[in-house]
Coordinates of C-alpha atoms in Angstrom, one line a residue:
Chain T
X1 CA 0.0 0.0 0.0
X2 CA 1.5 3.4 -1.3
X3 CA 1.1 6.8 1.1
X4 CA -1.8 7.8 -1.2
X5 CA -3.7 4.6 -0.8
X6 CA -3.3 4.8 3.1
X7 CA -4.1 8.2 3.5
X8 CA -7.2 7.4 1.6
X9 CA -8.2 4.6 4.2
X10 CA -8.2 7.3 6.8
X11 CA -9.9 9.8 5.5
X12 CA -13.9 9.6 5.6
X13 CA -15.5 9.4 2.0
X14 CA -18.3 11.9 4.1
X15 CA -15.5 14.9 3.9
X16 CA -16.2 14.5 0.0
X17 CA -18.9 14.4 -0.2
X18 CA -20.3 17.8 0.3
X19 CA -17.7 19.5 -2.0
X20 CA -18.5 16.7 -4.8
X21 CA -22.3 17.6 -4.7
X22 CA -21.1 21.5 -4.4
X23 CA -19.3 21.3 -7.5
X24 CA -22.2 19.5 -9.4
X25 CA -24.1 22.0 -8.1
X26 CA -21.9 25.1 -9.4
X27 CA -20.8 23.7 -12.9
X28 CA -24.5 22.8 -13.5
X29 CA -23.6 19.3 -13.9
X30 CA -26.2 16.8 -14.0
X31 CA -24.9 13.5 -14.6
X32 CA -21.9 12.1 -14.1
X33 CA -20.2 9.0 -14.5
X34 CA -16.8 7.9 -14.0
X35 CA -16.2 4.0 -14.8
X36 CA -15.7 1.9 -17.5
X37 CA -17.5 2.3 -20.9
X38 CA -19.5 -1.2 -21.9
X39 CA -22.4 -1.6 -24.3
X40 CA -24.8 -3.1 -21.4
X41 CA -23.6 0.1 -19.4
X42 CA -24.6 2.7 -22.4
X43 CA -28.1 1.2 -22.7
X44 CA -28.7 1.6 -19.0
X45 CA -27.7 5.3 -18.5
X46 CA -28.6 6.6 -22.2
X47 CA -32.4 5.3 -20.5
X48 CA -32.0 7.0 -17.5
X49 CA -30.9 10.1 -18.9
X50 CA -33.6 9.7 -21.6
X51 CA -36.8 9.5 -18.6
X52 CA -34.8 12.2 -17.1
X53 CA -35.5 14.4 -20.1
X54 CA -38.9 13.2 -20.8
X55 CA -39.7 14.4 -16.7
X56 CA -37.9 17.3 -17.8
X57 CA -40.3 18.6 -20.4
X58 CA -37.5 18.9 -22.6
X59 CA -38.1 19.4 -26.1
X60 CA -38.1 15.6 -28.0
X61 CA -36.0 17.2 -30.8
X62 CA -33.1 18.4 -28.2
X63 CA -34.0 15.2 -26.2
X64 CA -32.6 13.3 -29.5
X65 CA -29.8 15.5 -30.3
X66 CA -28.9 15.1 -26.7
X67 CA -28.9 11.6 -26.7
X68 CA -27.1 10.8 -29.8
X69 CA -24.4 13.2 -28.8
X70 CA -24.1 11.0 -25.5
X71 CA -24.0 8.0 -27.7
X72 CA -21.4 9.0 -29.6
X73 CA -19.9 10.5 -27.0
X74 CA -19.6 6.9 -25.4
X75 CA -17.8 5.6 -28.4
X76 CA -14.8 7.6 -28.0
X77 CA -14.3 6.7 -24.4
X78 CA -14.1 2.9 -24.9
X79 CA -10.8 2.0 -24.2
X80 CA -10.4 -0.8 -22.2
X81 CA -6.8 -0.9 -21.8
X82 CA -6.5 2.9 -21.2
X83 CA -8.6 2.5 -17.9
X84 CA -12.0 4.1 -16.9
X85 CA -13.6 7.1 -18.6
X86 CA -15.8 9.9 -17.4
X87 CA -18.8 11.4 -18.9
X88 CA -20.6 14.7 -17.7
X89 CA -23.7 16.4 -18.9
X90 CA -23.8 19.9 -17.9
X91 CA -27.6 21.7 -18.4
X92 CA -27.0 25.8 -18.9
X93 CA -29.9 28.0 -19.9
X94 CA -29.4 28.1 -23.2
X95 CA -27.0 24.7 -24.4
X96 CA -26.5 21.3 -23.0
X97 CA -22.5 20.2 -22.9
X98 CA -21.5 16.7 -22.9
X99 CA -18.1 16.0 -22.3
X100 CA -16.0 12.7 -22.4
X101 CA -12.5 12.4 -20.6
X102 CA -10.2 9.6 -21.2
X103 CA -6.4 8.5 -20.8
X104 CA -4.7 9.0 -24.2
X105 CA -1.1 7.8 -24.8
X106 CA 1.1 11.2 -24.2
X107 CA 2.6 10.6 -27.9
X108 CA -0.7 10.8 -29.2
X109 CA -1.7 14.2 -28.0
X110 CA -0.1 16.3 -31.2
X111 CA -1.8 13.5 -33.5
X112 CA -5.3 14.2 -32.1
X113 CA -5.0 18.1 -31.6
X114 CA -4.3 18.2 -35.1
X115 CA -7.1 16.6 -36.1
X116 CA -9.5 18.6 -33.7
X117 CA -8.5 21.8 -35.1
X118 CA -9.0 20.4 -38.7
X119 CA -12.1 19.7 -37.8
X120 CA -13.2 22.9 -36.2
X121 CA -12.2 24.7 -39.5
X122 CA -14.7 22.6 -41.7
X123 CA -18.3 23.7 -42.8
X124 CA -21.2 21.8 -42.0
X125 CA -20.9 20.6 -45.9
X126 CA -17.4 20.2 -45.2
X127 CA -17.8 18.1 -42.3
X128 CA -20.8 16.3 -43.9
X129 CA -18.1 15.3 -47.0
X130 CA -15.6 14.1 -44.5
X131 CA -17.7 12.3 -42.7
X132 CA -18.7 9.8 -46.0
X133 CA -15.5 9.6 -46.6
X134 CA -14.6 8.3 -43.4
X135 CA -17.5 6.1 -43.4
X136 CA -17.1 4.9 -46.9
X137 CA -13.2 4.4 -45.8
X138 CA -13.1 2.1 -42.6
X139 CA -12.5 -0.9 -42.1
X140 CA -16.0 -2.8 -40.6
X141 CA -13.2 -4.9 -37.9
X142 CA -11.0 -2.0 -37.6
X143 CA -12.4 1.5 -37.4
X144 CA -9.5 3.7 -38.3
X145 CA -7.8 5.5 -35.3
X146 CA -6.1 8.9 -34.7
X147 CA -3.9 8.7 -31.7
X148 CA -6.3 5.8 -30.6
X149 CA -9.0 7.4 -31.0
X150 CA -11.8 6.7 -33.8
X151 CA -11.8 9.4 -36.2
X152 CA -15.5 8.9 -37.3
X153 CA -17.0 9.6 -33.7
X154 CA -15.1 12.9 -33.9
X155 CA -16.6 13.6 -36.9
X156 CA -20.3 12.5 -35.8
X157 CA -19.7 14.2 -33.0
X158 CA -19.2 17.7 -34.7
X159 CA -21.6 17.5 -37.2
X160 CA -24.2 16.2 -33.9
X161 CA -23.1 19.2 -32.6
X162 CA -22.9 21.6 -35.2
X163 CA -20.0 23.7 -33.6
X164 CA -16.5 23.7 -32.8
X165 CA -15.6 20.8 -30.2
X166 CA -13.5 21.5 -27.1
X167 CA -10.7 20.2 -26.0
X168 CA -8.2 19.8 -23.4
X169 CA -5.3 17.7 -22.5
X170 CA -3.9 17.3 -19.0
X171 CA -0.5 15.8 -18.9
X172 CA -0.3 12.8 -16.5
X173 CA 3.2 11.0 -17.3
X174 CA 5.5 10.4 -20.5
X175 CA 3.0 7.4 -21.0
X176 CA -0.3 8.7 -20.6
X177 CA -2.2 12.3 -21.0
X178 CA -5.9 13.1 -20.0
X179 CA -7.8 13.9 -23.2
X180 CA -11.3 15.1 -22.2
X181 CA -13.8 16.4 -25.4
X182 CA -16.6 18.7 -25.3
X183 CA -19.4 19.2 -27.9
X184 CA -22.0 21.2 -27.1
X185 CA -25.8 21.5 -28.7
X186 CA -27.9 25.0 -28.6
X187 CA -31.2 24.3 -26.9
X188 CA -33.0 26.7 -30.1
X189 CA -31.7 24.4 -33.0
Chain K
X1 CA -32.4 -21.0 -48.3
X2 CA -33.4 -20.4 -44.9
X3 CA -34.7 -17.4 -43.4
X4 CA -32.1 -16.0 -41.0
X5 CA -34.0 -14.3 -37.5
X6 CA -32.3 -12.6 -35.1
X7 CA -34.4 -11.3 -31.9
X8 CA -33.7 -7.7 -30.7
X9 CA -31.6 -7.9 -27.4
X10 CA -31.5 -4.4 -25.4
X11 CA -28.2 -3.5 -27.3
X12 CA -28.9 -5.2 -30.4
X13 CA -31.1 -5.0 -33.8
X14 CA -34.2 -7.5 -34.6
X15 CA -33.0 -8.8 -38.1
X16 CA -35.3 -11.2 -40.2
X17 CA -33.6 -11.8 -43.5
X18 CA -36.9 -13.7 -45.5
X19 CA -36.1 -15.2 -48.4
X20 CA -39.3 -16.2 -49.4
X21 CA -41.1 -13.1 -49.8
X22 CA -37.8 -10.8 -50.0
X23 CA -38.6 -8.8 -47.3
X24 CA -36.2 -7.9 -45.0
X25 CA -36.2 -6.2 -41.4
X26 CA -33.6 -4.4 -39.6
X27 CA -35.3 -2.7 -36.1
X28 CA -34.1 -1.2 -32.8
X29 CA -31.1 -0.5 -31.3
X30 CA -27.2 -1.2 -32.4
X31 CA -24.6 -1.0 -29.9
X32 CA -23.3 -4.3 -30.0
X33 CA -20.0 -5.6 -27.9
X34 CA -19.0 -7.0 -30.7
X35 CA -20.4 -5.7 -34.0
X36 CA -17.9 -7.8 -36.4
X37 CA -19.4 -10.7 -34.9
X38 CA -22.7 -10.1 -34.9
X39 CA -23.0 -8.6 -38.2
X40 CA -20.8 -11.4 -40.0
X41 CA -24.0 -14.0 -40.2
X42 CA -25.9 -11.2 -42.1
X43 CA -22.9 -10.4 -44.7
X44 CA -22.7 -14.4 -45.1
X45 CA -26.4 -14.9 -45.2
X46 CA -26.6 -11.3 -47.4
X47 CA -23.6 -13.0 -49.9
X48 CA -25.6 -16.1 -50.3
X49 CA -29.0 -15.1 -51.2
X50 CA -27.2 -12.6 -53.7
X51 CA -26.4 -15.8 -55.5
X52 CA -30.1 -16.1 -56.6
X53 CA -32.3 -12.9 -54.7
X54 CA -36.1 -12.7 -55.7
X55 CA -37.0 -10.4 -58.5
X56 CA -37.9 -7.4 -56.0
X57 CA -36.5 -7.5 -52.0
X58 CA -38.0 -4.9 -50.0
X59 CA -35.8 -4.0 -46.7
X60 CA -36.9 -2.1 -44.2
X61 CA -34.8 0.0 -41.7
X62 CA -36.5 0.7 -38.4
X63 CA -33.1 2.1 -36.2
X64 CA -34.0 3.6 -32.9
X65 CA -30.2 4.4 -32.3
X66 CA -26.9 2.9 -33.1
X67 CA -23.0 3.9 -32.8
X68 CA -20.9 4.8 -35.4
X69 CA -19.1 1.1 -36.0
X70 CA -22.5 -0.1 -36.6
X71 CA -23.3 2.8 -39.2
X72 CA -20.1 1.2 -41.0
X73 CA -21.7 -1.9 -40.8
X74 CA -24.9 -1.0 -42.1
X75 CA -22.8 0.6 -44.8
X76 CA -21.6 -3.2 -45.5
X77 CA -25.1 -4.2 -45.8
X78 CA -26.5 -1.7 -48.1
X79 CA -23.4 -1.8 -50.4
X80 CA -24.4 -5.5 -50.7
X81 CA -27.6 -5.0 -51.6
X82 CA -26.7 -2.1 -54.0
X83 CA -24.7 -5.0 -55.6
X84 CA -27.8 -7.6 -56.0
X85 CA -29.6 -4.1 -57.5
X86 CA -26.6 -3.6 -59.9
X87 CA -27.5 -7.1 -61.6
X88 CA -30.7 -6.6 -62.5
X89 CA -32.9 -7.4 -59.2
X90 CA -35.0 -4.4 -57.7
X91 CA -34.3 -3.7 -53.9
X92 CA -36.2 -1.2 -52.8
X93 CA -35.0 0.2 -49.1
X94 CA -37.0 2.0 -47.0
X95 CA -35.0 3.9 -44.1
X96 CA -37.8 5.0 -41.2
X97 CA -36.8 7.9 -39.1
X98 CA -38.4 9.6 -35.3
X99 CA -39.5 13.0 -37.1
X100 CA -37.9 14.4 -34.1
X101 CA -34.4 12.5 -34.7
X102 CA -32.9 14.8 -37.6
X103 CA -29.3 12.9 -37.3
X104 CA -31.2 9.7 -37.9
X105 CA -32.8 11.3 -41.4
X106 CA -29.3 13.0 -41.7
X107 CA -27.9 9.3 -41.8
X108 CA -29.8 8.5 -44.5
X109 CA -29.1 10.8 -46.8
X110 CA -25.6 10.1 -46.3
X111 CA -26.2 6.3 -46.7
X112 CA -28.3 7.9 -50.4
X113 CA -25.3 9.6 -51.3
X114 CA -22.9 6.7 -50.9
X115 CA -25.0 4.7 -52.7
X116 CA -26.9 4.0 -55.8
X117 CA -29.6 2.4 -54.4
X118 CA -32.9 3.6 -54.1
X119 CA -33.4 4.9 -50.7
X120 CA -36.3 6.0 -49.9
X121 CA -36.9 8.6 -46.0
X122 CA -39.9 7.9 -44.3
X123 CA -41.5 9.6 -41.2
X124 CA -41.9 6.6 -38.5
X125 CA -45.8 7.1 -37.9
X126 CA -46.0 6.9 -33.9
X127 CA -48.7 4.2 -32.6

Protein backbone atom coordinates (compact mmCIF):
# COMPACT_ATOMS: atom_id res chain seq x y z
CA UNK A 1 0.00 0.00 0.00
CA UNK A 2 1.46 3.45 -1.35
CA UNK A 3 1.05 6.83 1.10
CA UNK A 4 -1.76 7.84 -1.19
CA UNK A 5 -3.73 4.61 -0.77
CA UNK A 6 -3.28 4.78 3.05
CA UNK A 7 -4.14 8.23 3.49
CA UNK A 8 -7.17 7.44 1.64
CA UNK A 9 -8.22 4.58 4.21
CA UNK A 10 -8.15 7.26 6.80
CA UNK A 11 -9.93 9.77 5.55
CA UNK A 12 -13.86 9.62 5.58
CA UNK A 13 -15.55 9.43 1.97
CA UNK A 14 -18.30 11.86 4.14
CA UNK A 15 -15.53 14.89 3.90
CA UNK A 16 -16.19 14.51 0.03
CA UNK A 17 -18.92 14.39 -0.24
CA UNK A 18 -20.26 17.78 0.25
CA UNK A 19 -17.72 19.52 -1.97
CA UNK A 20 -18.55 16.71 -4.84
CA UNK A 21 -22.28 17.63 -4.69
CA UNK A 22 -21.07 21.51 -4.37
CA UNK A 23 -19.26 21.33 -7.51
CA UNK A 24 -22.20 19.49 -9.36
CA UNK A 25 -24.14 22.04 -8.12
CA UNK A 26 -21.93 25.06 -9.43
CA UNK A 27 -20.75 23.73 -12.89
CA UNK A 28 -24.47 22.77 -13.45
CA UNK A 29 -23.63 19.27 -13.88
CA UNK A 30 -26.20 16.76 -13.99
CA UNK A 31 -24.87 13.52 -14.65
CA UNK A 32 -21.94 12.13 -14.14
CA UNK A 33 -20.19 9.00 -14.51
CA UNK A 34 -16.82 7.86 -13.98
CA UNK A 35 -16.24 4.03 -14.82
CA UNK A 36 -15.70 1.90 -17.53
CA UNK A 37 -17.50 2.25 -20.90
CA UNK A 38 -19.46 -1.15 -21.86
CA UNK A 39 -22.44 -1.65 -24.31
CA UNK A 40 -24.79 -3.14 -21.41
CA UNK A 41 -23.60 0.12 -19.43
CA UNK A 42 -24.65 2.72 -22.42
CA UNK A 43 -28.07 1.17 -22.70
CA UNK A 44 -28.75 1.59 -18.95
CA UNK A 45 -27.68 5.26 -18.46
CA UNK A 46 -28.56 6.56 -22.15
CA UNK A 47 -32.39 5.30 -20.50
CA UNK A 48 -32.04 7.04 -17.51
CA UNK A 49 -30.91 10.10 -18.90
CA UNK A 50 -33.62 9.67 -21.63
CA UNK A 51 -36.82 9.47 -18.61
CA UNK A 52 -34.79 12.18 -17.11
CA UNK A 53 -35.53 14.37 -20.12
CA UNK A 54 -38.91 13.25 -20.79
CA UNK A 55 -39.73 14.44 -16.70
CA UNK A 56 -37.95 17.31 -17.85
CA UNK A 57 -40.29 18.64 -20.37
CA UNK A 58 -37.49 18.93 -22.59
CA UNK A 59 -38.05 19.41 -26.09
CA UNK A 60 -38.06 15.57 -27.97
CA UNK A 61 -35.98 17.21 -30.82
CA UNK A 62 -33.13 18.44 -28.24
CA UNK A 63 -33.98 15.16 -26.23
CA UNK A 64 -32.55 13.34 -29.48
CA UNK A 65 -29.79 15.46 -30.34
CA UNK A 66 -28.88 15.10 -26.69
CA UNK A 67 -28.90 11.59 -26.70
CA UNK A 68 -27.08 10.84 -29.84
CA UNK A 69 -24.35 13.23 -28.83
CA UNK A 70 -24.12 10.97 -25.53
CA UNK A 71 -23.95 8.02 -27.66
CA UNK A 72 -21.39 8.98 -29.61
CA UNK A 73 -19.93 10.46 -27.00
CA UNK A 74 -19.58 6.92 -25.43
CA UNK A 75 -17.78 5.61 -28.37
CA UNK A 76 -14.84 7.56 -27.98
CA UNK A 77 -14.31 6.67 -24.36
CA UNK A 78 -14.06 2.89 -24.91
CA UNK A 79 -10.79 1.98 -24.21
CA UNK A 80 -10.40 -0.81 -22.18
CA UNK A 81 -6.83 -0.86 -21.83
CA UNK A 82 -6.48 2.94 -21.22
CA UNK A 83 -8.56 2.51 -17.93
CA UNK A 84 -11.95 4.15 -16.87
CA UNK A 85 -13.65 7.14 -18.62
CA UNK A 86 -15.76 9.87 -17.39
CA UNK A 87 -18.81 11.40 -18.94
CA UNK A 88 -20.59 14.74 -17.69
CA UNK A 89 -23.66 16.41 -18.89
CA UNK A 90 -23.78 19.92 -17.92
CA UNK A 91 -27.60 21.70 -18.44
CA UNK A 92 -27.01 25.80 -18.91
CA UNK A 93 -29.95 28.04 -19.88
CA UNK A 94 -29.41 28.10 -23.25
CA UNK A 95 -27.01 24.66 -24.36
CA UNK A 96 -26.46 21.33 -22.97
CA UNK A 97 -22.55 20.24 -22.87
CA UNK A 98 -21.51 16.73 -22.85
CA UNK A 99 -18.10 15.97 -22.25
CA UNK A 100 -15.97 12.68 -22.44
CA UNK A 101 -12.45 12.42 -20.64
CA UNK A 102 -10.17 9.55 -21.22
CA UNK A 103 -6.45 8.54 -20.76
CA UNK A 104 -4.67 8.96 -24.22
CA UNK A 105 -1.10 7.84 -24.81
CA UNK A 106 1.11 11.24 -24.15
CA UNK A 107 2.62 10.63 -27.92
CA UNK A 108 -0.67 10.84 -29.22
CA UNK A 109 -1.70 14.23 -27.95
CA UNK A 110 -0.08 16.32 -31.19
CA UNK A 111 -1.83 13.47 -33.46
CA UNK A 112 -5.27 14.23 -32.13
CA UNK A 113 -4.97 18.05 -31.58
CA UNK A 114 -4.26 18.19 -35.12
CA UNK A 115 -7.14 16.57 -36.09
CA UNK A 116 -9.49 18.58 -33.69
CA UNK A 117 -8.49 21.75 -35.12
CA UNK A 118 -8.97 20.42 -38.65
CA UNK A 119 -12.05 19.70 -37.84
CA UNK A 120 -13.20 22.87 -36.25
CA UNK A 121 -12.17 24.70 -39.46
CA UNK A 122 -14.65 22.65 -41.71
CA UNK A 123 -18.29 23.65 -42.82
CA UNK A 124 -21.24 21.78 -42.03
CA UNK A 125 -20.89 20.60 -45.86
CA UNK A 126 -17.38 20.22 -45.16
CA UNK A 127 -17.77 18.08 -42.28
CA UNK A 128 -20.76 16.31 -43.89
CA UNK A 129 -18.10 15.28 -46.98
CA UNK A 130 -15.59 14.12 -44.52
CA UNK A 131 -17.70 12.29 -42.72
CA UNK A 132 -18.72 9.79 -45.98
CA UNK A 133 -15.48 9.64 -46.63
CA UNK A 134 -14.61 8.32 -43.42
CA UNK A 135 -17.48 6.12 -43.39
CA UNK A 136 -17.14 4.91 -46.94
CA UNK A 137 -13.20 4.41 -45.81
CA UNK A 138 -13.13 2.08 -42.59
CA UNK A 139 -12.53 -0.89 -42.13
CA UNK A 140 -15.95 -2.75 -40.56
CA UNK A 141 -13.23 -4.88 -37.93
CA UNK A 142 -10.95 -2.01 -37.58
CA UNK A 143 -12.45 1.49 -37.44
CA UNK A 144 -9.46 3.74 -38.33
CA UNK A 145 -7.84 5.50 -35.25
CA UNK A 146 -6.13 8.89 -34.71
CA UNK A 147 -3.91 8.69 -31.73
CA UNK A 148 -6.33 5.75 -30.56
CA UNK A 149 -9.05 7.36 -31.03
CA UNK A 150 -11.81 6.73 -33.79
CA UNK A 151 -11.76 9.41 -36.20
CA UNK A 152 -15.51 8.93 -37.29
CA UNK A 153 -16.96 9.56 -33.73
CA UNK A 154 -15.09 12.94 -33.93
CA UNK A 155 -16.58 13.60 -36.91
CA UNK A 156 -20.26 12.50 -35.85
CA UNK A 157 -19.73 14.23 -33.01
CA UNK A 158 -19.18 17.71 -34.70
CA UNK A 159 -21.64 17.50 -37.18
CA UNK A 160 -24.16 16.20 -33.91
CA UNK A 161 -23.10 19.17 -32.61
CA UNK A 162 -22.90 21.55 -35.17
CA UNK A 163 -20.04 23.66 -33.64
CA UNK A 164 -16.52 23.70 -32.80
CA UNK A 165 -15.63 20.79 -30.17
CA UNK A 166 -13.54 21.53 -27.13
CA UNK A 167 -10.72 20.16 -25.99
CA UNK A 168 -8.22 19.83 -23.38
CA UNK A 169 -5.34 17.68 -22.46
CA UNK A 170 -3.94 17.31 -18.96
CA UNK A 171 -0.48 15.81 -18.90
CA UNK A 172 -0.31 12.75 -16.45
CA UNK A 173 3.21 11.01 -17.26
CA UNK A 174 5.51 10.41 -20.54
CA UNK A 175 3.02 7.36 -21.00
CA UNK A 176 -0.31 8.66 -20.55
CA UNK A 177 -2.22 12.30 -20.98
CA UNK A 178 -5.90 13.12 -20.04
CA UNK A 179 -7.84 13.85 -23.17
CA UNK A 180 -11.33 15.09 -22.23
CA UNK A 181 -13.80 16.36 -25.44
CA UNK A 182 -16.62 18.73 -25.26
CA UNK A 183 -19.40 19.24 -27.86
CA UNK A 184 -22.03 21.19 -27.09
CA UNK A 185 -25.82 21.50 -28.67
CA UNK A 186 -27.90 24.97 -28.62
CA UNK A 187 -31.20 24.35 -26.91
CA UNK A 188 -32.99 26.71 -30.06
CA UNK A 189 -31.73 24.43 -32.95
CA UNK B 1 -32.41 -21.00 -48.27
CA UNK B 2 -33.39 -20.43 -44.92
CA UNK B 3 -34.67 -17.36 -43.43
CA UNK B 4 -32.06 -15.95 -40.96
CA UNK B 5 -33.98 -14.34 -37.46
CA UNK B 6 -32.34 -12.63 -35.10
CA UNK B 7 -34.35 -11.34 -31.92
CA UNK B 8 -33.71 -7.74 -30.71
CA UNK B 9 -31.61 -7.94 -27.43
CA UNK B 10 -31.48 -4.44 -25.38
CA UNK B 11 -28.23 -3.51 -27.31
CA UNK B 12 -28.90 -5.24 -30.40
CA UNK B 13 -31.13 -5.02 -33.85
CA UNK B 14 -34.17 -7.53 -34.60
CA UNK B 15 -32.96 -8.84 -38.11
CA UNK B 16 -35.30 -11.24 -40.19
CA UNK B 17 -33.61 -11.81 -43.48
CA UNK B 18 -36.93 -13.73 -45.52
CA UNK B 19 -36.09 -15.20 -48.45
CA UNK B 20 -39.30 -16.17 -49.43
CA UNK B 21 -41.11 -13.15 -49.77
CA UNK B 22 -37.81 -10.83 -49.99
CA UNK B 23 -38.63 -8.83 -47.30
CA UNK B 24 -36.22 -7.86 -45.02
CA UNK B 25 -36.18 -6.19 -41.44
CA UNK B 26 -33.61 -4.41 -39.60
CA UNK B 27 -35.31 -2.65 -36.11
CA UNK B 28 -34.07 -1.18 -32.80
CA UNK B 29 -31.08 -0.51 -31.33
CA UNK B 30 -27.19 -1.24 -32.36
CA UNK B 31 -24.61 -0.96 -29.86
CA UNK B 32 -23.33 -4.34 -30.05
CA UNK B 33 -20.01 -5.56 -27.95
CA UNK B 34 -19.04 -7.00 -30.74
CA UNK B 35 -20.38 -5.72 -34.02
CA UNK B 36 -17.94 -7.85 -36.41
CA UNK B 37 -19.39 -10.72 -34.89
CA UNK B 38 -22.74 -10.12 -34.87
CA UNK B 39 -23.03 -8.62 -38.18
CA UNK B 40 -20.82 -11.40 -39.99
CA UNK B 41 -23.98 -14.03 -40.17
CA UNK B 42 -25.95 -11.16 -42.07
CA UNK B 43 -22.88 -10.36 -44.65
CA UNK B 44 -22.68 -14.38 -45.13
CA UNK B 45 -26.41 -14.88 -45.16
CA UNK B 46 -26.64 -11.31 -47.44
CA UNK B 47 -23.63 -13.02 -49.85
CA UNK B 48 -25.59 -16.10 -50.26
CA UNK B 49 -29.02 -15.07 -51.24
CA UNK B 50 -27.22 -12.63 -53.75
CA UNK B 51 -26.40 -15.85 -55.54
CA UNK B 52 -30.10 -16.06 -56.62
CA UNK B 53 -32.33 -12.88 -54.73
CA UNK B 54 -36.09 -12.70 -55.71
CA UNK B 55 -37.04 -10.44 -58.55
CA UNK B 56 -37.90 -7.40 -56.02
CA UNK B 57 -36.55 -7.48 -51.96
CA UNK B 58 -38.01 -4.93 -49.96
CA UNK B 59 -35.81 -4.02 -46.67
CA UNK B 60 -36.89 -2.08 -44.21
CA UNK B 61 -34.81 0.04 -41.66
CA UNK B 62 -36.47 0.66 -38.37
CA UNK B 63 -33.13 2.09 -36.17
CA UNK B 64 -33.95 3.63 -32.91
CA UNK B 65 -30.24 4.40 -32.27
CA UNK B 66 -26.93 2.94 -33.14
CA UNK B 67 -23.04 3.87 -32.76
CA UNK B 68 -20.92 4.78 -35.42
CA UNK B 69 -19.11 1.07 -36.00
CA UNK B 70 -22.48 -0.07 -36.58
CA UNK B 71 -23.27 2.84 -39.20
CA UNK B 72 -20.09 1.18 -40.99
CA UNK B 73 -21.72 -1.93 -40.79
CA UNK B 74 -24.89 -1.02 -42.12
CA UNK B 75 -22.81 0.63 -44.75
CA UNK B 76 -21.58 -3.20 -45.51
CA UNK B 77 -25.14 -4.21 -45.79
CA UNK B 78 -26.46 -1.70 -48.05
CA UNK B 79 -23.45 -1.76 -50.43
CA UNK B 80 -24.43 -5.47 -50.69
CA UNK B 81 -27.60 -4.95 -51.62
CA UNK B 82 -26.66 -2.13 -54.00
CA UNK B 83 -24.74 -4.98 -55.65
CA UNK B 84 -27.76 -7.64 -56.03
CA UNK B 85 -29.57 -4.14 -57.50
CA UNK B 86 -26.62 -3.61 -59.93
CA UNK B 87 -27.50 -7.12 -61.57
CA UNK B 88 -30.67 -6.61 -62.55
CA UNK B 89 -32.86 -7.45 -59.16
CA UNK B 90 -34.96 -4.42 -57.65
CA UNK B 91 -34.31 -3.66 -53.87
CA UNK B 92 -36.21 -1.24 -52.79
CA UNK B 93 -34.99 0.19 -49.07
CA UNK B 94 -36.96 2.05 -46.98
CA UNK B 95 -35.02 3.94 -44.13
CA UNK B 96 -37.77 5.04 -41.18
CA UNK B 97 -36.81 7.94 -39.13
CA UNK B 98 -38.37 9.61 -35.28
CA UNK B 99 -39.51 12.97 -37.07
CA UNK B 100 -37.92 14.41 -34.13
CA UNK B 101 -34.37 12.55 -34.69
CA UNK B 102 -32.87 14.75 -37.56
CA UNK B 103 -29.25 12.91 -37.28
CA UNK B 104 -31.22 9.71 -37.91
CA UNK B 105 -32.81 11.32 -41.38
CA UNK B 106 -29.30 13.04 -41.74
CA UNK B 107 -27.92 9.33 -41.80
CA UNK B 108 -29.79 8.48 -44.46
CA UNK B 109 -29.15 10.77 -46.78
CA UNK B 110 -25.61 10.06 -46.27
CA UNK B 111 -26.22 6.25 -46.68
CA UNK B 112 -28.25 7.88 -50.39
CA UNK B 113 -25.34 9.59 -51.31
CA UNK B 114 -22.90 6.67 -50.88
CA UNK B 115 -24.98 4.68 -52.75
CA UNK B 116 -26.88 3.98 -55.79
CA UNK B 117 -29.55 2.36 -54.41
CA UNK B 118 -32.92 3.55 -54.12
CA UNK B 119 -33.37 4.85 -50.72
CA UNK B 120 -36.33 6.00 -49.93
CA UNK B 121 -36.87 8.56 -46.05
CA UNK B 122 -39.89 7.93 -44.29
CA UNK B 123 -41.45 9.56 -41.22
CA UNK B 124 -41.90 6.57 -38.55
CA UNK B 125 -45.84 7.13 -37.92
CA UNK B 126 -45.99 6.91 -33.90
CA UNK B 127 -48.70 4.20 -32.61
Amino acid sequence: MDALQSSLLHQSALSYAYPLYRNLLDNSIVFLYHGPITPDLVVDILSLVENRLDDTGEDRRISKKLFNIMVESFSLGEDVERGHAVLLVRQLPYLYTVAIGRRIASSAVYQVKAFLDWVNTLSPEALREAYQRQLEKDDPRNLSLVGGVPAISILDLARKSHGILNYNFEYLNDSDTFFSLEARLQKTI
Amino acid sequence: MEALRIESTHKTPRVILDPENGIFEFSGRSIPEDSVGFYTPIFEWLDKYAQQPLPLTHVRFDLEYFNTSSSKNILEILKRLEAIHAAGHEVRVTWYYDEDDEDMEETGQDYQALLNLPIELSVKVQS
